[in-house]
Amino acid sequence: MSVTYNDFVIRFANVNGSGSASANGMFAKALFRMGIPVATRNIFPSNIQGLPTWFEVRVSAKGYLGRREGVDIMVAMNAETFGEDVASLKPGGYLFYDNTKPLASEFHRSDIHEIGVPIAQLLLPEFTDPKQRGLFKNITYLGVLTALLNIEFDVITGMVSKQYKGKDDLIEPNIRAMEIGRRYAFDYLDCPLPLQVKRLDALGDKIMTDGNTAAALGSVYGGASVCAWYPITPSTSVVESFERYCNQLRRDKATGKSKFAIVQAEDELSAIGVVIGAGWNGARSFTATSGPGLSLMSEFLGLAYFAEIPAVLWDIQRSGPSTGMPTRTQQSDVLSAAYASHGDTRHVVLFPSTPRECFDFAADALDLADRLQTPILVLSDLELGMNDSLSEPFDWDDSRAYDRGKVLDARALDEIGRFGRYLDVDGDGIGYRTYPGTHPSKGAFFTRGTSRDEYAAYTESPAAYQRNMERLLKKWRTASALVPKAEVVSNGRRNGVLYFGTTALPMPEALDNLAEEGIELDTCRVRAFPFGEEVEKFVREHEQVFVVEQNRDGQMRQLLVNELQVDPARLVPVLYYAGLSISANEIQSQIANYYSVNRISRMTEVKS
């Protein structure tokens, strides 16, 4: 029998609120602890309980973390979606189900393997409480899977003990339920399957976490002391994690007094108003929201841009427009973030791709906000924010000093003549500012959203207004040299591919698959807007650049055309916007199809 190790997709189909999340999470973490690269995707409904939910685990010895089309093993525990779940299996795949009741004839497929386990029947004599039987159903199928896939059993049981530490009365029955499933599998099923796991040493020092947690911890390390927010999926866990870490790290050990403030505002507009007010007073502050919240915050973002007040906004993108699909992922806020507010407004936007970058960019965004005296928007999404993923470990230099930018203290005010809040002294477009109460008689100014001169005095002078707008444009050019540079790999190939954010996850696999078809591409991962010189150079040096993004309208492509003034025909859209994350198969298919339709020669053809 030919055995495939550490290369499959398994999907768990459950009912939301059934307690399956902990069992499914333990499955993924057990493989992680065996040194096997895994990536998880929790596909859940936007209600509290009762609707279908799926949990998918990509297992890849090669370290591919992006979504892959097709399911190899389906753990089908939801009668409502059973037909859909069976249909999603690849030919040759394995259907795992509870056969306490016989499988209906319409669900049989001749090209898959059926694995029936009478889970409900097995639990009936072991647990008298119906609620317990419902909950232990999940842990029982986990026990079966340990036998079928050759998972080290002591790893799983150790996780149960750790998860329920402090609730010791739950440890024994959970392990017993797992053993029931495992024993049944060895007694009645062919174990293990030809799809198996085997301990690897492929992870090094990598950790497993989600982007929202990483963003919260990075904000703490980056010096944020004020957070204001209004709850919205999928950003809520950013603030919940920030509060948890602040309670651990931001309390005075002697007095227990908090050194942070978290405000749950009445709406998103109020939340960003609090953040801007705190930034104006010198506190490092941020908010977290999603697309609908960004829409509501646009007016205040315009104020902060024009009045030049630091603020950080995390946008964990989801499917829109309007309410859209609140628990599905997308990259559809690119344009609304870049140009939020009316008038001539441009905002600095960062695009993290990994939890490590969420951690790093959280601190960098706070530095950039202070240095540039402007809002900084960080565009993550549900795929990155709420799913556990492999990541490089976080690193922090304790000697790192926060960049507070151009802030005058009382001594500096005494040494200068007339203070001009919006005066460009250094030629970089950034004026000097003061904190309230810095000096008894100097450095005060009126902060306004209306037109003013270099000394913050109200004016409707056309010349003064134009000077101010041109200075803001100069500051924008300064920002292009301060934001994270794009990652470019250029080997002189004719065509390239440009991507950002979570489209980076499937890209290594897509590039490998394309190379097997004779299509080799240079790559550019954009990490920030404004675009650096390296992005413009990459676009202009390639005949065609495929722009991969998860939205309908090609928003990143539009931004590139608008900002770089390049021929739109050079930029070929590769789009996916169905609410799941784009797969390597989708990227490969669209690019290969473009080559075929346009009769572009491939490397294999050139070599032959």
GROMACS .gro file of C-alpha atoms in nm, residues 96-487:
model
  392
   96PHE     CA    1  -1.602   1.008   0.796
   97TYR     CA    2  -1.955   1.009   0.942
   98ASP     CA    3  -2.167   0.880   1.229
   99ASN     CA    4  -2.337   0.564   1.103
  100THR     CA    5  -2.554   0.511   1.408
  101LYS     CA    6  -2.821   0.560   1.141
  102PRO     CA    7  -2.757   0.414   0.791
  103LEU     CA    8  -2.626   0.645   0.521
  104ALA     CA    9  -2.900   0.747   0.276
  105SER     CA   10  -2.851   0.612  -0.076
  106GLU     CA   11  -2.829   0.960  -0.235
  107PHE     CA   12  -2.509   1.031  -0.041
  108HIS     CA   13  -2.314   0.732  -0.171
  109ARG     CA   14  -2.030   0.802  -0.413
  110SER     CA   15  -1.850   0.520  -0.587
  111ASP     CA   16  -1.525   0.720  -0.614
  112ILE     CA   17  -1.471   0.787  -0.242
  113HIS     CA   18  -1.411   0.577   0.069
  114GLU     CA   19  -1.676   0.570   0.343
  115ILE     CA   20  -1.574   0.542   0.708
  116GLY     CA   21  -1.877   0.497   0.931
  117VAL     CA   22  -1.842   0.503   1.309
  118PRO     CA   23  -2.150   0.468   1.538
  119ILE     CA   24  -2.042   0.754   1.763
  120ALA     CA   25  -2.379   0.821   1.924
  121GLN     CA   26  -2.424   0.450   1.993
  122LEU     CA   27  -2.076   0.419   2.142
  123LEU     CA   28  -2.137   0.704   2.387
  124LEU     CA   29  -2.483   0.590   2.501
  125PRO     CA   30  -2.369   0.335   2.762
  126GLU     CA   31  -2.070   0.547   2.872
  127PHE     CA   32  -2.235   0.882   2.951
  128THR     CA   33  -2.582   0.918   3.095
  129ASP     CA   34  -2.610   1.296   3.055
  130PRO     CA   35  -2.746   1.381   2.703
  131LYS     CA   36  -2.560   1.714   2.707
  132GLN     CA   37  -2.235   1.535   2.784
  133ARG     CA   38  -2.294   1.290   2.501
  134GLY     CA   39  -2.344   1.580   2.261
  135LEU     CA   40  -2.019   1.746   2.366
  136PHE     CA   41  -1.813   1.427   2.379
  137LYS     CA   42  -1.920   1.334   2.026
  138ASN     CA   43  -1.653   1.575   1.902
  139ILE     CA   44  -1.376   1.439   2.121
  140THR     CA   45  -1.474   1.083   2.022
  141TYR     CA   46  -1.423   1.144   1.651
  142LEU     CA   47  -1.090   1.302   1.743
  143GLY     CA   48  -0.996   0.970   1.905
  144VAL     CA   49  -1.090   0.783   1.588
  145LEU     CA   50  -0.874   1.019   1.382
  146THR     CA   51  -0.570   0.954   1.601
  147ALA     CA   52  -0.588   0.592   1.492
  148LEU     CA   53  -0.678   0.653   1.129
  149LEU     CA   54  -0.406   0.912   1.072
  150ASN     CA   55  -0.142   0.773   1.309
  151ILE     CA   56  -0.139   1.079   1.536
  152GLU     CA   57   0.072   1.035   1.850
  153PHE     CA   58  -0.187   0.973   2.118
  154ASP     CA   59   0.015   1.110   2.409
  155VAL     CA   60   0.036   1.445   2.229
  156ILE     CA   61  -0.346   1.468   2.216
  157THR     CA   62  -0.403   1.354   2.573
  158GLY     CA   63  -0.141   1.597   2.695
  159MET     CA   64  -0.329   1.877   2.523
  160VAL     CA   65  -0.655   1.772   2.690
  161SER     CA   66  -0.485   1.788   3.030
  162LYS     CA   67  -0.342   2.130   2.954
  163GLN     CA   68  -0.665   2.272   2.808
  164TYR     CA   69  -0.872   2.171   3.111
  165LYS     CA   70  -0.612   2.251   3.373
  166GLY     CA   71  -0.798   2.385   3.675
  167LYS     CA   72  -1.111   2.195   3.567
  168ASP     CA   73  -0.976   1.854   3.654
  169ASP     CA   74  -1.318   1.688   3.658
  170LEU     CA   75  -1.331   1.737   3.278
  171ILE     CA   76  -0.996   1.577   3.199
  172GLU     CA   77  -1.083   1.211   3.268
  173PRO     CA   78  -1.415   1.196   3.076
  174ASN     CA   79  -1.264   1.375   2.775
  175ILE     CA   80  -0.974   1.131   2.758
  176ARG     CA   81  -1.216   0.841   2.809
  177ALA     CA   82  -1.433   0.959   2.518
  178MET     CA   83  -1.121   0.987   2.304
  179GLU     CA   84  -1.011   0.637   2.399
  180ILE     CA   85  -1.356   0.501   2.307
  181GLY     CA   86  -1.317   0.633   1.954
  182ARG     CA   87  -0.957   0.522   1.923
  183ARG     CA   88  -1.035   0.169   2.047
  184TYR     CA   89  -1.326   0.133   1.805
  185ALA     CA   90  -1.105   0.238   1.513
  186PHE     CA   91  -0.838  -0.020   1.593
  187ASP     CA   92  -1.101  -0.294   1.644
  188TYR     CA   93  -1.322  -0.233   1.339
  189LEU     CA   94  -1.146  -0.010   1.085
  190ASP     CA   95  -0.839  -0.046   0.866
  191CYS     CA   96  -0.586   0.165   1.053
  192PRO     CA   97  -0.401   0.367   0.962
  193LEU     CA   98  -0.521   0.511   0.630
  194PRO     CA   99  -0.294   0.559   0.328
  195LEU     CA  100  -0.309   0.930   0.424
  196GLN     CA  101  -0.111   0.965   0.745
  197VAL     CA  102   0.093   1.204   0.953
  198LYS     CA  103   0.448   1.142   1.065
  199ARG     CA  104   0.656   1.346   1.303
  200LEU     CA  105   0.875   1.601   1.129
  201ASP     CA  106   1.126   1.862   1.229
  202ALA     CA  107   1.001   2.117   0.977
  203LEU     CA  108   0.900   2.407   1.201
  204GLY     CA  109   1.218   2.528   1.366
  205ASP     CA  110   1.121   2.791   1.620
  206LYS     CA  111   0.793   2.886   1.451
  207ILE     CA  112   0.490   2.964   1.661
  208MET     CA  113   0.119   2.924   1.587
  209THR     CA  114  -0.106   3.223   1.644
  210ASP     CA  115  -0.350   3.456   1.472
  211GLY     CA  116  -0.302   3.806   1.335
  212ASN     CA  117  -0.546   3.982   1.569
  213THR     CA  118  -0.363   3.853   1.876
  214ALA     CA  119  -0.031   3.953   1.722
  215ALA     CA  120  -0.161   4.303   1.641
  216ALA     CA  121  -0.274   4.350   1.999
  217LEU     CA  122   0.058   4.243   2.149
  218GLY     CA  123   0.248   4.457   1.901
  219SER     CA  124   0.036   4.756   2.002
  220VAL     CA  125   0.128   4.702   2.367
  221TYR     CA  126   0.498   4.681   2.285
  222GLY     CA  127   0.463   4.976   2.050
  223GLY     CA  128   0.347   5.197   2.335
  224ALA     CA  129  -0.028   5.225   2.275
  225SER     CA  130  -0.201   5.330   2.595
  226VAL     CA  131  -0.546   5.424   2.461
  227CYS     CA  132  -0.781   5.209   2.256
  228ALA     CA  133  -1.135   5.306   2.159
  229TRP     CA  134  -1.360   5.078   1.959
  230TYR     CA  135  -1.706   4.961   1.872
  231PRO     CA  136  -1.752   4.581   1.841
  232ILE     CA  137  -1.760   4.448   1.486
  233THR     CA  138  -1.663   4.116   1.332
  234PRO     CA  139  -1.385   4.025   1.261
  235SER     CA  140  -1.191   4.292   1.453
  236THR     CA  141  -1.328   4.243   1.804
  237SER     CA  142  -1.055   4.005   1.917
  238VAL     CA  143  -0.788   4.271   1.849
  239VAL     CA  144  -0.923   4.480   2.136
  240GLU     CA  145  -1.008   4.181   2.355
  241SER     CA  146  -0.648   4.061   2.322
  242PHE     CA  147  -0.513   4.412   2.380
  243GLU     CA  148  -0.710   4.431   2.704
  244ARG     CA  149  -0.584   4.091   2.814
  245TYR     CA  150  -0.221   4.183   2.749
  246CYS     CA  151  -0.261   4.525   2.911
  247ASN     CA  152  -0.395   4.361   3.226
  248GLN     CA  153  -0.081   4.148   3.232
  249LEU     CA  154   0.176   4.409   3.130
  250ARG     CA  155   0.031   4.755   3.190
  251ARG     CA  156  -0.063   4.754   3.557
  252ASP     CA  157   0.148   4.914   3.827
  253LYS     CA  158   0.279   4.622   4.031
  254ALA     CA  159   0.273   4.818   4.354
  255THR     CA  160  -0.071   4.978   4.330
  256GLY     CA  161  -0.250   4.767   4.069
  257LYS     CA  162  -0.344   5.089   3.890
  258SER     CA  163  -0.407   5.064   3.516
  259LYS     CA  164  -0.167   5.238   3.281
  260PHE     CA  165  -0.403   5.212   2.989
  261ALA     CA  166  -0.754   5.314   2.887
  262ILE     CA  167  -0.994   5.109   2.674
  263VAL     CA  168  -1.318   5.277   2.572
  264GLN     CA  169  -1.609   5.091   2.415
  265ALA     CA  170  -1.773   5.380   2.232
  266GLU     CA  171  -2.135   5.408   2.119
  267ASP     CA  172  -2.038   5.378   1.753
  268GLU     CA  173  -1.739   5.377   1.518
  269LEU     CA  174  -1.746   5.752   1.466
  270SER     CA  175  -1.712   5.809   1.840
  271ALA     CA  176  -1.434   5.550   1.861
  272ILE     CA  177  -1.211   5.721   1.606
  273GLY     CA  178  -1.292   6.056   1.769
  274VAL     CA  179  -1.155   5.930   2.100
  275VAL     CA  180  -0.843   5.799   1.926
  276ILE     CA  181  -0.781   6.133   1.755
  277GLY     CA  182  -0.837   6.323   2.079
  278ALA     CA  183  -0.591   6.099   2.261
  279GLY     CA  184  -0.335   6.140   1.981
  280TRP     CA  185  -0.373   6.518   1.991
  281ASN     CA  186  -0.290   6.503   2.363
  282GLY     CA  187   0.022   6.295   2.304
  283ALA     CA  188  -0.104   5.945   2.387
  284ARG     CA  189  -0.038   5.662   2.147
  285SER     CA  190  -0.383   5.539   2.050
  286PHE     CA  191  -0.557   5.310   1.805
  287THR     CA  192  -0.889   5.159   1.706
  288ALA     CA  193  -0.988   4.835   1.533
  289THR     CA  194  -1.280   4.794   1.297
  290SER     CA  195  -1.388   4.647   0.964
  291GLY     CA  196  -1.522   4.788   0.638
  292PRO     CA  197  -1.853   4.928   0.766
  293GLY     CA  198  -1.669   5.100   1.051
  294LEU     CA  199  -1.412   5.244   0.814
  295SER     CA  200  -1.696   5.397   0.613
  296LEU     CA  201  -1.833   5.567   0.924
  297MET     CA  202  -1.488   5.689   1.031
  298SER     CA  203  -1.408   5.861   0.700
  299GLU     CA  204  -1.511   6.211   0.812
  300PHE     CA  205  -1.291   6.204   1.121
  301LEU     CA  206  -1.003   6.050   0.923
  302GLY     CA  207  -1.019   6.351   0.693
  303LEU     CA  208  -1.000   6.579   0.997
  304ALA     CA  209  -0.695   6.395   1.135
  305TYR     CA  210  -0.526   6.409   0.793
  306PHE     CA  211  -0.588   6.783   0.749
  307ALA     CA  212  -0.528   6.884   1.112
  308GLU     CA  213  -0.228   6.645   1.118
  309ILE     CA  214  -0.301   6.438   1.425
  310PRO     CA  215  -0.153   6.089   1.484
  311ALA     CA  216  -0.395   5.794   1.488
  312VAL     CA  217  -0.376   5.423   1.405
  313LEU     CA  218  -0.665   5.224   1.262
  314TRP     CA  219  -0.669   4.847   1.215
  315ASP     CA  220  -0.915   4.739   0.945
  316ILE     CA  221  -0.974   4.364   0.960
  317GLN     CA  222  -1.143   4.336   0.623
  318ARG     CA  223  -1.448   4.124   0.552
  319SER     CA  224  -1.685   4.075   0.258
  320GLY     CA  225  -1.894   4.379   0.163
  321PRO     CA  226  -2.060   4.602   0.057
  322SER     CA  227  -2.288   4.703   0.346
  323THR     CA  228  -2.320   4.419   0.598
  324GLY     CA  229  -2.211   4.177   0.325
  325MET     CA  230  -2.084   3.849   0.470
  326PRO     CA  231  -1.951   3.947   0.814
  327THR     CA  232  -1.767   3.619   0.871
  328ARG     CA  233  -1.605   3.585   0.529
  329THR     CA  234  -1.277   3.733   0.413
  330GLN     CA  235  -1.192   3.983   0.139
  331GLN     CA  236  -0.945   4.258   0.045
  332SER     CA  237  -1.209   4.506  -0.062
  333ASP     CA  238  -1.125   4.814   0.147
  334VAL     CA  239  -0.807   4.908  -0.040
  335LEU     CA  240  -0.943   5.217  -0.214
  336SER     CA  241  -1.166   5.331   0.072
  337ALA     CA  242  -0.866   5.314   0.307
  338ALA     CA  243  -0.621   5.486   0.073
  339TYR     CA  244  -0.852   5.777  -0.005
  340ALA     CA  245  -1.080   5.787   0.301
  341SER     CA  246  -1.266   6.117   0.336
  342HIS     CA  247  -1.361   6.376   0.078
  343GLY     CA  248  -1.122   6.621  -0.085
  344ASP     CA  249  -0.762   6.555  -0.180
  345THR     CA  250  -0.677   6.299   0.088
  346ARG     CA  251  -0.420   6.020   0.086
  347HIS     CA  252  -0.360   5.790   0.379
  348VAL     CA  253  -0.063   5.571   0.462
  349VAL     CA  254  -0.173   5.206   0.446
  350LEU     CA  255   0.022   4.899   0.563
  351PHE     CA  256  -0.046   4.545   0.434
  352PRO     CA  257   0.072   4.270   0.674
  353SER     CA  258   0.082   3.912   0.544
  354THR     CA  259   0.171   3.713   0.856
  355PRO     CA  260   0.112   3.727   1.231
  356ARG     CA  261   0.475   3.835   1.272
  357GLU     CA  262   0.411   4.132   1.043
  358CYS     CA  263   0.094   4.214   1.238
  359PHE     CA  264   0.312   4.236   1.549
  360ASP     CA  265   0.583   4.439   1.377
  361PHE     CA  266   0.347   4.670   1.187
  362ALA     CA  267   0.148   4.745   1.503
  363ALA     CA  268   0.453   4.912   1.657
  364ASP     CA  269   0.570   5.058   1.325
  365ALA     CA  270   0.228   5.214   1.264
  366LEU     CA  271   0.241   5.395   1.598
  367ASP     CA  272   0.588   5.528   1.514
  368LEU     CA  273   0.477   5.635   1.166
  369ALA     CA  274   0.168   5.808   1.300
  370ASP     CA  275   0.380   6.018   1.535
  371ARG     CA  276   0.656   6.082   1.281
  372LEU     CA  277   0.419   6.180   1.000
  373GLN     CA  278   0.146   6.333   1.221
  374THR     CA  279  -0.127   6.155   1.029
  375PRO     CA  280  -0.357   5.852   1.047
  376ILE     CA  281  -0.196   5.518   0.962
  377LEU     CA  282  -0.431   5.244   0.843
  378VAL     CA  283  -0.332   4.877   0.870
  379LEU     CA  284  -0.526   4.645   0.639
  380SER     CA  285  -0.546   4.290   0.765
  381ASP     CA  286  -0.844   4.063   0.693
  382LEU     CA  287  -1.044   3.781   0.850
  383GLU     CA  288  -0.819   3.515   0.696
  384LEU     CA  289  -0.514   3.657   0.874
  385GLY     CA  290  -0.686   3.806   1.175
  386MET     CA  291  -0.893   3.516   1.307
  387ASN     CA  292  -0.720   3.197   1.188
  388ASP     CA  293  -0.423   3.033   1.357
  389SER     CA  294  -0.124   3.025   1.125
  390LEU     CA  295   0.244   2.943   1.141
  391SER     CA  296   0.458   3.246   1.207
  392GLU     CA  297   0.810   3.348   1.277
  393PRO     CA  298   0.844   3.417   1.651
  394PHE     CA  299   0.795   3.776   1.763
  395ASP     CA  300   1.105   3.973   1.846
  396TRP     CA  301   1.146   4.300   2.033
  397ASP     CA  302   1.456   4.505   2.100
  398ASP     CA  303   1.427   4.643   2.454
  399SER     CA  304   1.661   4.925   2.357
  400ARG     CA  305   1.424   5.044   2.085
  401ALA     CA  306   1.307   5.400   2.143
  402TYR     CA  307   0.967   5.516   2.026
  403ASP     CA  308   0.978   5.766   1.740
  404ARG     CA  309   0.764   6.051   1.871
  405GLY     CA  310   0.844   6.271   1.575
  406LYS     CA  311   0.877   6.648   1.580
  407VAL     CA  312   0.753   6.749   1.926
  408LEU     CA  313   0.881   7.067   2.087
  409ASP     CA  314   0.929   7.076   2.463
  410ALA     CA  315   0.935   7.390   2.677
  411ARG     CA  316   1.309   7.443   2.635
  412ALA     CA  317   1.285   7.419   2.256
  413LEU     CA  318   0.999   7.670   2.255
  414ASP     CA  319   1.209   7.913   2.457
  415GLU     CA  320   1.489   7.887   2.201
  416ILE     CA  321   1.285   7.962   1.891
  417GLY     CA  322   1.116   8.277   1.778
  418ARG     CA  323   0.763   8.249   1.650
  419PHE     CA  324   0.613   7.898   1.658
  420GLY     CA  325   0.449   7.791   1.332
  421ARG     CA  326   0.250   7.472   1.373
  422TYR     CA  327   0.221   7.413   0.999
  423LEU     CA  328   0.553   7.565   0.897
  424ASP     CA  329   0.780   7.339   0.690
  425VAL     CA  330   1.114   7.409   0.857
  426ASP     CA  331   1.306   7.102   0.736
  427GLY     CA  332   1.173   7.063   0.382
  428ASP     CA  333   1.008   6.725   0.447
  429GLY     CA  334   0.654   6.862   0.470
  430ILE     CA  335   0.623   6.783   0.842
  431GLY     CA  336   0.571   7.070   1.083
  432TYR     CA  337   0.661   7.081   1.450
  433ARG     CA  338   0.391   7.029   1.710
  434THR     CA  339   0.346   7.069   2.084
  435TYR     CA  340   0.147   6.883   2.345
  436PRO     CA  341  -0.118   7.076   2.541
  437GLY     CA  342   0.029   7.247   2.847
  438THR     CA  343   0.389   7.224   2.733
  439HIS     CA  344   0.470   7.592   2.800
  440PRO     CA  345   0.289   7.861   3.002
  441SER     CA  346   0.291   8.112   2.718
  442LYS     CA  347   0.438   7.962   2.401
  443GLY     CA  348   0.344   7.687   2.157
  444ALA     CA  349  -0.033   7.711   2.183
  445PHE     CA  350  -0.232   7.688   1.860
  446PHE     CA  351  -0.589   7.631   1.750
  447THR     CA  352  -0.648   7.290   1.594
  448ARG     CA  353  -0.903   7.316   1.317
  449GLY     CA  354  -1.036   7.131   1.016
  450THR     CA  355  -1.074   7.454   0.823
  451SER     CA  356  -0.814   7.624   0.605
  452ARG     CA  357  -0.534   7.800   0.793
  453ASP     CA  358  -0.192   7.947   0.735
  454GLU     CA  359   0.145   7.821   0.856
  455TYR     CA  360   0.077   7.963   1.204
  456ALA     CA  361  -0.262   7.787   1.244
  457ALA     CA  362  -0.454   8.111   1.190
  458TYR     CA  363  -0.781   8.074   1.000
  459THR     CA  364  -0.767   8.198   0.644
  460GLU     CA  365  -0.945   8.149   0.315
  461SER     CA  366  -0.650   8.285   0.120
  462PRO     CA  367  -0.616   8.080  -0.201
  463ALA     CA  368  -0.238   8.109  -0.182
  464ALA     CA  369  -0.221   7.990   0.180
  465TYR     CA  370  -0.456   7.700   0.112
  466GLN     CA  371  -0.255   7.589  -0.189
  467ARG     CA  372   0.075   7.612   0.003
  468ASN     CA  373  -0.072   7.390   0.274
  469MET     CA  374  -0.201   7.129   0.029
  470GLU     CA  375   0.134   7.120  -0.151
  471ARG     CA  376   0.313   7.079   0.182
  472LEU     CA  377   0.090   6.780   0.259
  473LEU     CA  378   0.188   6.632  -0.077
  474LYS     CA  379   0.555   6.682   0.014
  475LYS     CA  380   0.489   6.499   0.340
  476TRP     CA  381   0.335   6.219   0.135
  477ARG     CA  382   0.658   6.184  -0.060
  478THR     CA  383   0.848   6.176   0.270
  479ALA     CA  384   0.620   5.893   0.383
  480SER     CA  385   0.712   5.683   0.079
  481ALA     CA  386   1.067   5.655   0.212
  482LEU     CA  387   0.958   5.562   0.565
  483VAL     CA  388   0.699   5.288   0.510
  484PRO     CA  389   0.797   4.918   0.478
  485LYS     CA  390   0.953   4.843   0.141
  486ALA     CA  391   0.803   4.591  -0.099
  487GLU     CA  392   0.972   4.251  -0.113
   0.00000   0.00000   0.00000
